[in-house]
Coordinates of N, CA and C in Angstrom, one line a residue:
X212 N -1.5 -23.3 -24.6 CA -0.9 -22.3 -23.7 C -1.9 -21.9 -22.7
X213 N -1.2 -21.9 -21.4 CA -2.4 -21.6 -20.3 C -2.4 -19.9 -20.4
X214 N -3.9 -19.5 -19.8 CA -4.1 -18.1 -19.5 C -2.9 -17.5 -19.0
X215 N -3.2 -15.9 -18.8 CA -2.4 -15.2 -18.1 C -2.8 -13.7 -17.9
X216 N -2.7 -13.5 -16.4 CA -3.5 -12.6 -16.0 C -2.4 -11.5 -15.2
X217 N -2.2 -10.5 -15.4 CA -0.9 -9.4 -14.8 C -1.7 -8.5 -14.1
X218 N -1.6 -8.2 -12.9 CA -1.9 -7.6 -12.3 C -0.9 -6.5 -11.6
X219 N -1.4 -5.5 -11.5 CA -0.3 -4.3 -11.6 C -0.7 -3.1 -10.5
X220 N 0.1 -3.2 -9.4 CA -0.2 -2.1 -8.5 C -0.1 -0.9 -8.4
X221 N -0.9 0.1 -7.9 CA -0.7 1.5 -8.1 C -1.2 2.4 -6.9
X222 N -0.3 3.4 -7.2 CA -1.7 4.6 -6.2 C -0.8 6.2 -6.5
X223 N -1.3 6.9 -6.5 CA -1.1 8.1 -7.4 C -0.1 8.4 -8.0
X224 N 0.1 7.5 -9.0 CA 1.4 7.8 -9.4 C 1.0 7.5 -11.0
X225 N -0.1 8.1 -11.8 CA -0.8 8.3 -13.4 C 0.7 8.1 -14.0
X226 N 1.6 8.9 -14.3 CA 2.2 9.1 -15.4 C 3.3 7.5 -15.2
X227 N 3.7 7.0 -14.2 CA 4.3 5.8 -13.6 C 3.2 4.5 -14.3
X228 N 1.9 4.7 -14.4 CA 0.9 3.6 -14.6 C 1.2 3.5 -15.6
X229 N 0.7 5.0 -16.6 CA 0.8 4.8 -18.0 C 1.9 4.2 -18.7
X230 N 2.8 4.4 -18.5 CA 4.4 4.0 -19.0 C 4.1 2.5 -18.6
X231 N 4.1 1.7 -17.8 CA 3.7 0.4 -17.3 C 2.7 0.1 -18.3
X232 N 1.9 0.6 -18.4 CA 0.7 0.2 -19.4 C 0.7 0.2 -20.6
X233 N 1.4 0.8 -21.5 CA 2.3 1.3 -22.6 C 3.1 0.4 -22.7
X234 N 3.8 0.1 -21.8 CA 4.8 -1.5 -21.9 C 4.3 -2.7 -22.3
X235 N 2.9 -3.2 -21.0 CA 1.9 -4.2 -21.4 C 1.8 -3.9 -22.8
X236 N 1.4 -3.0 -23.3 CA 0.5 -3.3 -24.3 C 1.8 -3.4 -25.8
X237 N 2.8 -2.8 -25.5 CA 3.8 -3.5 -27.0 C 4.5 -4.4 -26.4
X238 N 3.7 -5.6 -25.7 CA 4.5 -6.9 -25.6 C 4.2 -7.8 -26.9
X239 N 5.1 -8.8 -27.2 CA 4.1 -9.6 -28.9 C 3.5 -10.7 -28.3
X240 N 3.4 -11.0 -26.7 CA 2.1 -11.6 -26.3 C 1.2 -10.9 -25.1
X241 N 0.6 -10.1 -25.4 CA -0.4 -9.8 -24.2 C -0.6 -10.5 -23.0
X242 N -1.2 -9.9 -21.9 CA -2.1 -10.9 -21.0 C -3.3 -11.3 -21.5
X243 N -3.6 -12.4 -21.0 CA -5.2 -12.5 -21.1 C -6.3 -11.4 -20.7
X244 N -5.5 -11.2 -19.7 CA -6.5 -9.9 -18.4 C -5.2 -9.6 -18.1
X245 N -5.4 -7.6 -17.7 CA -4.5 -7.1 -17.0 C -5.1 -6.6 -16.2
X246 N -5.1 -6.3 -14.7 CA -6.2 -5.8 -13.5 C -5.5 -5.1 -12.5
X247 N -6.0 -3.7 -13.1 CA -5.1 -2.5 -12.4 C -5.5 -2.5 -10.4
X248 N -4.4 -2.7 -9.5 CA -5.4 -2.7 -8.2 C -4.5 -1.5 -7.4
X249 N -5.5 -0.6 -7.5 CA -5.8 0.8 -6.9 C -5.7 0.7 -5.8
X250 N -4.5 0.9 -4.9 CA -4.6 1.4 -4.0 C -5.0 3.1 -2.9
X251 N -6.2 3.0 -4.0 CA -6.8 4.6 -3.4 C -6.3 6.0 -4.2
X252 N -6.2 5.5 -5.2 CA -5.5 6.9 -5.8 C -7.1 7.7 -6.8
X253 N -6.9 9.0 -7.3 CA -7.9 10.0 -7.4 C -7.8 9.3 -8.7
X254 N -9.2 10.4 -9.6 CA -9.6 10.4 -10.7 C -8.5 10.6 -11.9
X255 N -6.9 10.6 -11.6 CA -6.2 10.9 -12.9 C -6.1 9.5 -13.2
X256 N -5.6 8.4 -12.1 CA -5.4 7.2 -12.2 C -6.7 6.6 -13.1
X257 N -7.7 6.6 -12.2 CA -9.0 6.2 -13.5 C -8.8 6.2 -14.5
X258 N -8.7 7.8 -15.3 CA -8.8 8.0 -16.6 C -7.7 7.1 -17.2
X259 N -6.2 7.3 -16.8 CA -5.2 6.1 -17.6 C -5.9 4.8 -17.8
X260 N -6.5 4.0 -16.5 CA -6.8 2.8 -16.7 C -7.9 2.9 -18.0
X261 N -8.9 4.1 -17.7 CA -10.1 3.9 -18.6 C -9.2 4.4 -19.8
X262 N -8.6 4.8 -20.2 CA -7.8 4.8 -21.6 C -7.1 4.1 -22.3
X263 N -7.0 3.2 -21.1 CA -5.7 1.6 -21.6 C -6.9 0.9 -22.0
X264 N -8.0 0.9 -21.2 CA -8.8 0.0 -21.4 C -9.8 -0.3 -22.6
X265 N -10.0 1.2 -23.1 CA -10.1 1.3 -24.3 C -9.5 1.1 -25.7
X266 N -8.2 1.4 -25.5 CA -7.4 0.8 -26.6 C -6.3 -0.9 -26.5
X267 N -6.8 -1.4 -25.1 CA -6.5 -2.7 -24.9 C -6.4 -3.9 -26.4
X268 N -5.7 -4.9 -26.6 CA -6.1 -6.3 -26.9 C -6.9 -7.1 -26.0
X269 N -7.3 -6.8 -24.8 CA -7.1 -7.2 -24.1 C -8.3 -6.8 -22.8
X270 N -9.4 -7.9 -21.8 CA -9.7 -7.1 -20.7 C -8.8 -6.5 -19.7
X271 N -9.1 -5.3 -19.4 CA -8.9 -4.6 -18.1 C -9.7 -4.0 -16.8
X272 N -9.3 -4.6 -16.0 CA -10.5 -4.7 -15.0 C -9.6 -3.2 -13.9
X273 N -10.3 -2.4 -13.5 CA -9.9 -1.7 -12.3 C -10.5 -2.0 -10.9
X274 N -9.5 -2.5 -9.9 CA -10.5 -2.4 -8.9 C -9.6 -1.8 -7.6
X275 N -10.3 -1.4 -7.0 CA -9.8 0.3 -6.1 C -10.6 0.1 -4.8
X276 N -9.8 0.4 -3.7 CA -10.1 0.5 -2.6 C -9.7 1.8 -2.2
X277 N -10.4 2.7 -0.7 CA -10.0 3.9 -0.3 C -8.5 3.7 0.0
X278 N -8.2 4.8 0.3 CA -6.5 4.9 0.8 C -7.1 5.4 2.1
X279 N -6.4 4.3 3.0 CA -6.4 4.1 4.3 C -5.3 4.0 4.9
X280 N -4.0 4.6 4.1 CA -2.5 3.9 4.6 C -2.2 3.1 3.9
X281 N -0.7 2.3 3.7 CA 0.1 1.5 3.1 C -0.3 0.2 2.6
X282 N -1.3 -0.4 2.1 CA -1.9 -1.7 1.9 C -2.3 -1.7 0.5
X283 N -1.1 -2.5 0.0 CA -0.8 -2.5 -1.7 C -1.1 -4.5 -1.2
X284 N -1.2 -4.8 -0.2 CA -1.1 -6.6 -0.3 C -2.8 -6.8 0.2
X285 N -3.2 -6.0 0.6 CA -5.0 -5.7 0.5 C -5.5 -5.7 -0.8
X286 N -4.9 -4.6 -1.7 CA -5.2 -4.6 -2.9 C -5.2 -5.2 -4.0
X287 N -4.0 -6.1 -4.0 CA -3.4 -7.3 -4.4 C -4.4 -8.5 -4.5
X288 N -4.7 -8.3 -3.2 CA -5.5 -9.6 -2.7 C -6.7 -9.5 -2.8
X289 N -7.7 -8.5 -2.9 CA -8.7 -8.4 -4.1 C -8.8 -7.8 -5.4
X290 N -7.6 -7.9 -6.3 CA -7.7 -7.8 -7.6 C -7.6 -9.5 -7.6
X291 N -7.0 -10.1 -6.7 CA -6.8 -11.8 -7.6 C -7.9 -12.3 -7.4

C-alpha cells in the first residue's frame, strides 16, 4: 500500500479543526502524515494542532502563513 498524506485547511475556526481531527484520528487506517495548513489563524488553532499532535498515530506537521486575506490555495500549496 502506497503512503498517504491528508492535508487539512484552516483559519480560525479551533473548534471546526478539532472535530476534523477527532475524525482523522478514529479512522481504522490513519494517514501517513496529516499537515494542518494555517491559513493565519491565532494561538487557539496551534494549541488543537499541538494537541492532535501529541496524541496522533501518526506525524503532524503545522505549517502557517500570516493572514493577508483569502489564500487557502497559498496555503495548500506550501503544506504539499
Amino acid at each position: 500500500m502506497t503512503g498517504c498524506c491528508l492535508v487539512v485547511t484552516t483559519h480560525e475556526r479551533p473548534d471546526a479543526l478539532a472535530r476534523v481531527l477527532e475524525a482523522v484520528a478514529a479512522q481504522s487506517r490513519p494517514p501517513d502524515e496529516l499537515i494542518v495548513a494555517d491559513d493565519g489563524s491565532g494561538p487557539a488553532t496551534a494549541r488543537v494542532v499541538a494537541h492532535h499532535a501529541d496524541i496522533a498515530r501518526h506525524p503532524v506537521q503545522h505549517v502557517w502563513q500570516p493572514h493577508e486575506g483569502f489564500r487557502p490555495g497559498r496555503i495548500r500549496n506550501a503544506a504539499i
